[in-house]
């Protein structure tokens, strides 16, 4: 009798899990409702290419912050830092078993619906999905708000920002106003991130706790038409890593790939930290189940790219940030002045999705900026550039070529 009861209970739980998984899948990828999630048969047909690893690796324990800046950050050279995660609690705690126990009923973002709202799944259901799915391009946890939720905040204690990345200039902005900047990342084989450049000109570090990730990095300046799948290749999975590896990867390996954009390949393993400099295209696919933590940051090295993009894409934030930097880091003001976009300047060629509207910034703001520009010894022309266009935007929207990193829903907060 008791046994029958238990069997019934288990059956009900299984049913509930599949229904929760189905709900999330329907919301996150409604375009697959008719097409199907396994139609391409990638579980059988998709083969990871032979391992090629051409990235520079460096032992973080023997590298000073100054050396990192000189060799990698300032010249924009990608690298893998080894041992930057030594001693992290995540190395022991972030296993499927332990996370599945501790965060069992906590919801993590694994997609977004058509209206830009997060699609979330409880950890217990996601793990079930991760371990059993045969989907062509599976759902992927890419959660930027774990640190803000009471019951998942503890994950923050399991890792530390490696010292090379501590001087994140966005930390001077009020926490609630700063763009999303850290993500807990977890997904099964074939999940990953399609080719993109990280938002707002930021650089990133990405530490893998378990599993293996394949990376391809393409230098800044490579045209979108070259690095993205062609229209006829995109099919129902235009923005998925599997599509890139199926169609574009053979092209980057062919002799006809332009020599001016030499790619870098890597197979990242547990404990390794990838450094992605500002402006680099990158695409990532998980070879097996992985767990990782990634952060994006602004620094002295990328501020020349970050500032104009922030002014254009996040005008209100840029004003707030400016004031904070002026108070806390006045030495960076000349960099802002030098790099600010001209008023009414043409949008640059990158994926910008800024919207414009009617309200204007106060003249008080403007004169304040001009005064600062003068103090920095910036010319009249550049003074006008300091804050970019004086037309403010009522709805800030950010340049977001990294689909997984800045989502509309997060911008809405
Ligand atoms: O781990 C991944 O899927 C890639 C994440 C990414 O694009 C990044 O860290 O910038
Ligand atoms: Fe990225």
XYZ file of C-alpha atoms and ligand atoms in Angstrom:
424
model
C 0.000 0.000 0.000
C 2.695 2.460 1.102
C 4.808 1.495 -1.861
C 1.944 2.166 -4.230
C 1.429 5.525 -2.618
C 5.108 6.376 -3.096
C 5.009 5.301 -6.743
C 1.963 7.473 -7.327
C 3.676 10.393 -5.630
C 6.774 9.973 -7.799
C 4.646 9.808 -10.937
C 2.888 13.036 -9.994
C 6.184 14.788 -9.335
C 7.547 13.679 -12.696
C 4.444 14.984 -14.391
C 4.717 18.305 -12.633
C 8.373 18.616 -13.592
C 7.653 17.946 -17.281
C 4.811 20.403 -17.280
C 7.000 23.135 -15.735
C 9.740 22.404 -18.258
C 7.248 22.482 -21.143
C 5.815 25.807 -19.917
C 9.255 27.400 -19.798
C 10.147 26.076 -23.250
C 6.908 27.365 -24.747
C 7.453 30.833 -23.283
C 11.130 31.115 -24.118
C 10.995 29.815 -27.703
C 7.387 30.059 -28.962
C 8.689 29.821 -32.534
C 9.571 26.184 -31.813
C 6.023 25.190 -30.814
C 5.242 23.916 -34.286
C 8.772 23.378 -35.556
C 9.839 21.240 -32.598
C 12.853 21.276 -30.309
C 14.565 18.179 -31.657
C 13.730 18.498 -35.335
C 17.322 18.996 -36.475
C 18.447 15.854 -34.652
C 21.546 17.603 -33.263
C 21.654 15.218 -30.303
C 22.948 12.672 -32.819
C 24.179 14.821 -35.679
C 25.994 17.695 -34.025
C 29.645 16.805 -33.547
C 32.011 19.083 -31.685
C 34.924 19.902 -33.964
C 38.352 18.514 -33.053
C 39.884 20.527 -30.224
C 41.991 23.466 -31.367
C 43.395 25.682 -28.660
C 45.387 28.735 -29.655
C 44.743 31.105 -26.754
C 47.524 32.352 -24.526
C 47.372 30.915 -21.016
C 48.957 32.576 -18.041
C 49.268 31.544 -14.420
C 47.452 34.199 -12.412
C 49.475 33.441 -9.323
C 52.628 34.724 -11.047
C 51.036 37.722 -12.724
C 50.773 41.191 -11.229
C 47.839 43.457 -12.033
C 50.237 45.824 -13.805
C 51.610 42.977 -15.921
C 48.060 41.908 -16.818
C 47.232 45.457 -17.904
C 50.373 45.832 -19.936
C 50.265 42.444 -21.663
C 46.567 41.798 -22.099
C 44.116 44.489 -21.042
C 45.629 47.606 -22.614
C 46.455 46.024 -25.974
C 43.152 44.066 -25.936
C 44.649 40.589 -26.067
C 42.373 37.720 -24.948
C 43.871 35.182 -22.567
C 42.983 32.437 -20.132
C 44.038 33.020 -16.552
C 44.837 29.866 -14.680
C 44.396 29.564 -10.923
C 42.451 32.826 -10.619
C 39.677 30.833 -8.931
C 41.903 28.915 -6.538
C 40.306 28.634 -3.119
C 36.810 29.586 -4.238
C 34.045 27.795 -2.378
C 32.298 27.394 -5.723
C 34.880 24.746 -6.607
C 33.298 22.454 -4.003
C 29.798 23.817 -3.723
C 28.775 24.220 -7.344
C 27.966 20.641 -8.188
C 24.642 19.519 -9.563
C 23.998 17.632 -6.339
C 24.767 20.493 -3.967
C 23.174 23.313 -5.954
C 20.217 21.044 -6.571
C 19.822 20.608 -2.826
C 20.541 24.137 -1.622
C 18.680 26.071 -4.325
C 16.128 23.396 -5.118
C 13.084 25.647 -5.122
C 14.778 28.833 -6.246
C 13.987 30.102 -9.720
C 16.710 31.003 -12.196
C 16.342 32.778 -15.487
C 16.693 30.465 -18.470
C 15.180 32.564 -21.219
C 12.967 35.441 -22.096
C 9.480 35.645 -23.546
C 8.340 37.680 -26.532
C 7.486 40.649 -24.319
C 10.948 40.751 -22.809
C 10.037 39.165 -19.476
C 12.316 36.628 -17.852
C 11.405 32.974 -18.159
C 12.479 31.233 -14.978
C 12.653 27.667 -13.786
C 13.158 26.208 -10.332
C 16.608 24.678 -9.987
C 15.142 21.205 -9.389
C 13.270 21.302 -12.712
C 16.171 22.810 -14.604
C 18.505 20.064 -13.395
C 16.049 17.427 -14.501
C 15.895 19.143 -17.902
C 19.655 19.567 -18.099
C 20.292 15.891 -17.441
C 17.662 14.461 -19.757
C 17.020 16.815 -22.681
C 17.821 15.954 -26.297
C 17.055 19.413 -27.643
C 18.896 20.808 -30.646
C 19.765 23.973 -28.714
C 18.788 23.599 -25.079
C 17.609 26.269 -22.654
C 20.483 27.900 -20.793
C 20.518 29.497 -17.334
C 21.946 33.002 -17.711
C 20.850 34.765 -14.569
C 21.947 38.283 -13.654
C 19.809 38.836 -10.579
C 20.888 35.955 -8.340
C 22.840 38.443 -6.206
C 19.742 40.555 -5.625
C 17.458 37.782 -4.410
C 17.435 36.955 -0.739
C 17.518 33.195 -1.272
C 20.202 33.059 -3.957
C 22.409 35.895 -2.741
C 24.650 33.419 -0.919
C 26.099 32.365 -4.269
C 28.054 35.626 -4.117
C 30.123 34.217 -1.283
C 31.304 31.323 -3.421
C 33.571 33.379 -5.685
C 35.681 36.548 -5.596
C 36.374 39.025 -8.363
C 39.913 38.215 -9.498
C 42.200 41.104 -8.599
C 42.805 41.963 -12.264
C 39.175 42.995 -12.606
C 38.513 44.723 -9.306
C 38.670 48.274 -10.596
C 35.282 48.165 -12.317
C 34.390 51.798 -12.949
C 30.670 50.992 -13.094
C 30.812 50.242 -9.384
C 30.754 53.993 -8.792
C 27.243 54.149 -10.231
C 24.413 53.473 -7.818
C 23.901 49.715 -7.727
C 20.298 49.893 -8.927
C 21.225 52.116 -11.821
C 24.230 50.252 -13.145
C 23.758 47.877 -16.083
C 23.491 44.144 -15.321
C 27.029 43.013 -14.704
C 27.241 39.486 -13.297
C 25.666 36.246 -14.400
C 25.371 32.767 -12.983
C 25.609 30.471 -15.998
C 24.627 26.815 -16.201
C 23.677 24.591 -19.091
C 23.925 21.210 -20.779
C 25.795 20.033 -23.841
C 25.064 22.123 -26.977
C 23.775 25.073 -24.942
C 25.792 28.235 -25.309
C 25.937 31.795 -26.486
C 25.728 32.868 -30.128
C 28.320 35.165 -31.669
C 28.193 38.654 -30.154
C 30.180 41.588 -28.802
C 29.562 42.356 -25.149
C 27.382 45.367 -24.463
C 28.451 48.978 -23.955
C 32.053 48.308 -24.931
C 32.659 46.408 -21.696
C 35.219 43.642 -21.258
C 34.413 40.382 -19.489
C 35.872 37.636 -17.394
C 34.259 34.218 -17.338
C 35.364 31.557 -14.873
C 34.365 27.978 -15.516
C 33.703 25.953 -12.392
C 32.889 22.638 -14.030
C 32.713 21.098 -17.489
C 34.255 22.315 -20.741
C 33.409 25.238 -22.981
C 34.545 25.777 -26.549
C 35.260 29.397 -27.450
C 35.961 31.162 -30.713
C 37.028 34.808 -30.525
C 37.191 37.125 -33.546
C 39.012 40.475 -33.444
C 37.134 43.775 -33.162
C 36.267 45.321 -36.482
C 35.294 42.090 -38.223
C 32.059 42.863 -40.074
C 28.831 41.391 -38.832
C 28.086 39.930 -42.267
C 31.286 37.908 -42.008
C 30.881 36.547 -38.490
C 27.154 35.776 -38.393
C 25.338 32.896 -40.085
C 23.840 33.776 -43.475
C 20.089 34.315 -43.605
C 19.450 31.002 -45.296
C 21.499 29.199 -42.621
C 19.794 30.806 -39.642
C 16.564 28.782 -39.809
C 14.674 28.516 -36.548
C 17.847 28.931 -34.492
C 19.363 32.169 -35.792
C 20.875 33.172 -32.447
C 22.143 29.876 -31.139
C 25.702 28.684 -30.723
C 24.985 25.323 -32.449
C 23.963 27.175 -35.597
C 27.219 29.143 -35.571
C 29.345 26.055 -35.099
C 27.426 24.213 -37.817
C 27.607 26.898 -40.506
C 30.135 29.630 -39.680
C 32.876 27.621 -37.972
C 33.770 25.747 -41.208
C 34.170 29.153 -42.890
C 36.472 30.551 -40.211
C 38.627 27.431 -40.652
C 38.717 27.647 -44.458
C 41.646 29.160 -46.333
C 39.411 31.930 -47.608
C 38.895 33.470 -44.140
C 40.353 37.024 -44.256
C 43.841 37.159 -42.767
C 43.120 40.485 -41.082
C 40.773 38.785 -38.629
C 42.787 35.941 -37.141
C 40.555 33.972 -34.813
C 41.497 32.583 -31.413
C 40.136 29.229 -30.285
C 40.006 27.770 -26.803
C 38.768 24.787 -24.904
C 38.190 26.215 -21.445
C 38.353 23.761 -18.580
C 37.392 23.865 -14.893
C 39.182 26.572 -12.925
C 40.101 28.597 -15.995
C 39.129 32.244 -16.392
C 38.620 33.617 -19.882
C 39.385 37.302 -20.413
C 37.380 38.803 -23.287
C 38.634 42.302 -24.119
C 36.265 45.080 -25.185
C 35.005 44.807 -28.740
C 35.937 41.178 -29.449
C 33.324 38.954 -31.067
C 32.914 35.657 -29.239
C 30.795 32.517 -29.401
C 30.645 29.767 -26.796
C 29.250 26.257 -26.787
C 29.170 23.846 -23.854
C 30.703 20.466 -24.550
C 28.959 18.993 -21.548
C 27.079 20.288 -18.516
C 28.853 23.410 -17.254
C 28.608 25.934 -14.446
C 30.282 29.298 -14.660
C 30.302 32.824 -13.348
C 30.891 35.791 -15.606
C 31.142 39.531 -15.055
C 31.405 42.522 -17.356
C 33.231 45.648 -16.389
C 34.345 49.113 -17.389
C 37.959 50.001 -16.706
C 40.560 52.565 -17.633
C 41.517 50.319 -20.544
C 38.070 50.194 -22.175
C 36.568 53.503 -21.021
C 37.211 55.087 -24.427
C 34.802 52.538 -25.896
C 32.422 52.308 -22.936
C 31.793 56.015 -22.387
C 30.442 56.999 -25.839
C 28.328 53.854 -25.987
C 26.904 54.577 -22.537
C 26.150 58.189 -23.471
C 24.307 57.041 -26.583
C 22.631 53.908 -25.270
C 22.033 54.832 -21.622
C 21.944 58.638 -21.476
C 20.405 58.938 -18.010
C 22.843 56.459 -16.570
C 25.721 58.294 -18.232
C 24.813 61.531 -16.450
C 24.553 59.871 -13.095
C 27.767 57.926 -13.673
C 29.566 61.066 -14.774
C 28.778 62.779 -11.495
C 29.957 59.804 -9.512
C 33.191 59.495 -11.474
C 33.786 63.200 -11.119
C 33.533 62.885 -7.352
C 35.402 59.608 -6.922
C 37.715 59.254 -9.907
C 38.381 62.718 -11.302
C 41.487 61.461 -13.089
C 39.283 59.661 -15.654
C 37.407 62.812 -16.725
C 39.814 63.682 -19.541
C 39.206 60.211 -21.004
C 35.463 60.886 -20.972
C 35.938 64.254 -22.597
C 38.199 62.830 -25.280
C 35.887 59.976 -26.155
C 32.413 61.501 -25.839
C 30.374 61.314 -29.029
C 29.706 64.526 -30.920
C 26.230 65.927 -30.593
C 23.990 64.577 -33.327
C 26.837 62.451 -34.512
C 25.864 59.607 -36.821
C 25.390 56.296 -35.030
C 28.430 54.145 -35.445
C 28.242 50.938 -37.426
C 27.851 48.610 -34.447
C 24.516 47.161 -33.342
C 23.034 50.145 -31.664
C 19.417 50.094 -30.664
C 19.104 53.421 -28.925
C 15.744 55.040 -28.978
C 15.267 58.758 -28.915
C 12.639 61.007 -27.485
C 11.772 64.507 -26.630
C 12.885 65.499 -23.142
C 16.031 67.575 -22.793
C 18.768 67.516 -20.244
C 18.788 70.529 -17.967
C 21.016 73.440 -18.866
C 22.324 73.098 -15.314
C 23.751 69.716 -16.260
C 25.250 71.122 -19.395
C 26.980 74.040 -17.751
C 28.292 71.721 -15.078
C 29.804 69.539 -17.773
C 31.279 72.504 -19.541
C 32.885 73.696 -16.375
C 34.398 70.283 -15.820
C 35.580 70.148 -19.396
C 37.267 73.501 -18.924
C 38.942 72.319 -15.770
C 40.197 69.267 -17.615
C 41.627 71.501 -20.283
C 39.303 70.175 -22.975
C 38.628 72.360 -26.026
C 35.280 74.057 -26.751
C 34.431 71.489 -29.388
C 35.134 68.693 -26.978
C 33.204 70.379 -24.230
C 30.132 69.941 -26.356
C 31.014 66.321 -26.746
C 31.208 65.592 -23.049
C 27.654 64.406 -22.644
C 26.952 63.702 -26.260
C 23.524 64.626 -27.545
C 21.614 66.988 -25.289
C 18.410 65.254 -26.302
C 17.651 62.852 -23.520
C 15.854 59.616 -24.056
C 12.769 58.878 -22.062
C 13.186 55.129 -22.385
C 16.753 54.121 -22.081
C 17.646 51.165 -24.147
C 21.044 49.711 -24.300
C 23.089 48.553 -27.205
C 22.816 44.857 -26.678
C 24.591 42.724 -29.208
C 25.078 40.187 -26.427
C 21.600 38.762 -26.417
C 22.183 36.762 -23.305
C 23.671 39.524 -21.274
C 21.415 42.536 -21.401
C 17.785 41.757 -21.696
C 14.870 44.101 -22.040
C 13.372 42.902 -18.791
C 16.514 43.752 -16.887
C 16.572 47.181 -18.450
C 13.011 47.655 -17.300
C 13.849 47.344 -13.607
O 29.500 31.159 -21.068
C 28.919 31.544 -22.071
O 27.980 30.951 -22.588
C 29.382 32.791 -22.761
C 29.210 33.970 -21.958
C 29.656 35.209 -22.614
O 29.363 35.536 -23.711
C 30.489 36.092 -21.852
O 30.940 35.702 -20.775
O 30.692 37.218 -22.302
Fe 29.752 37.698 -24.035
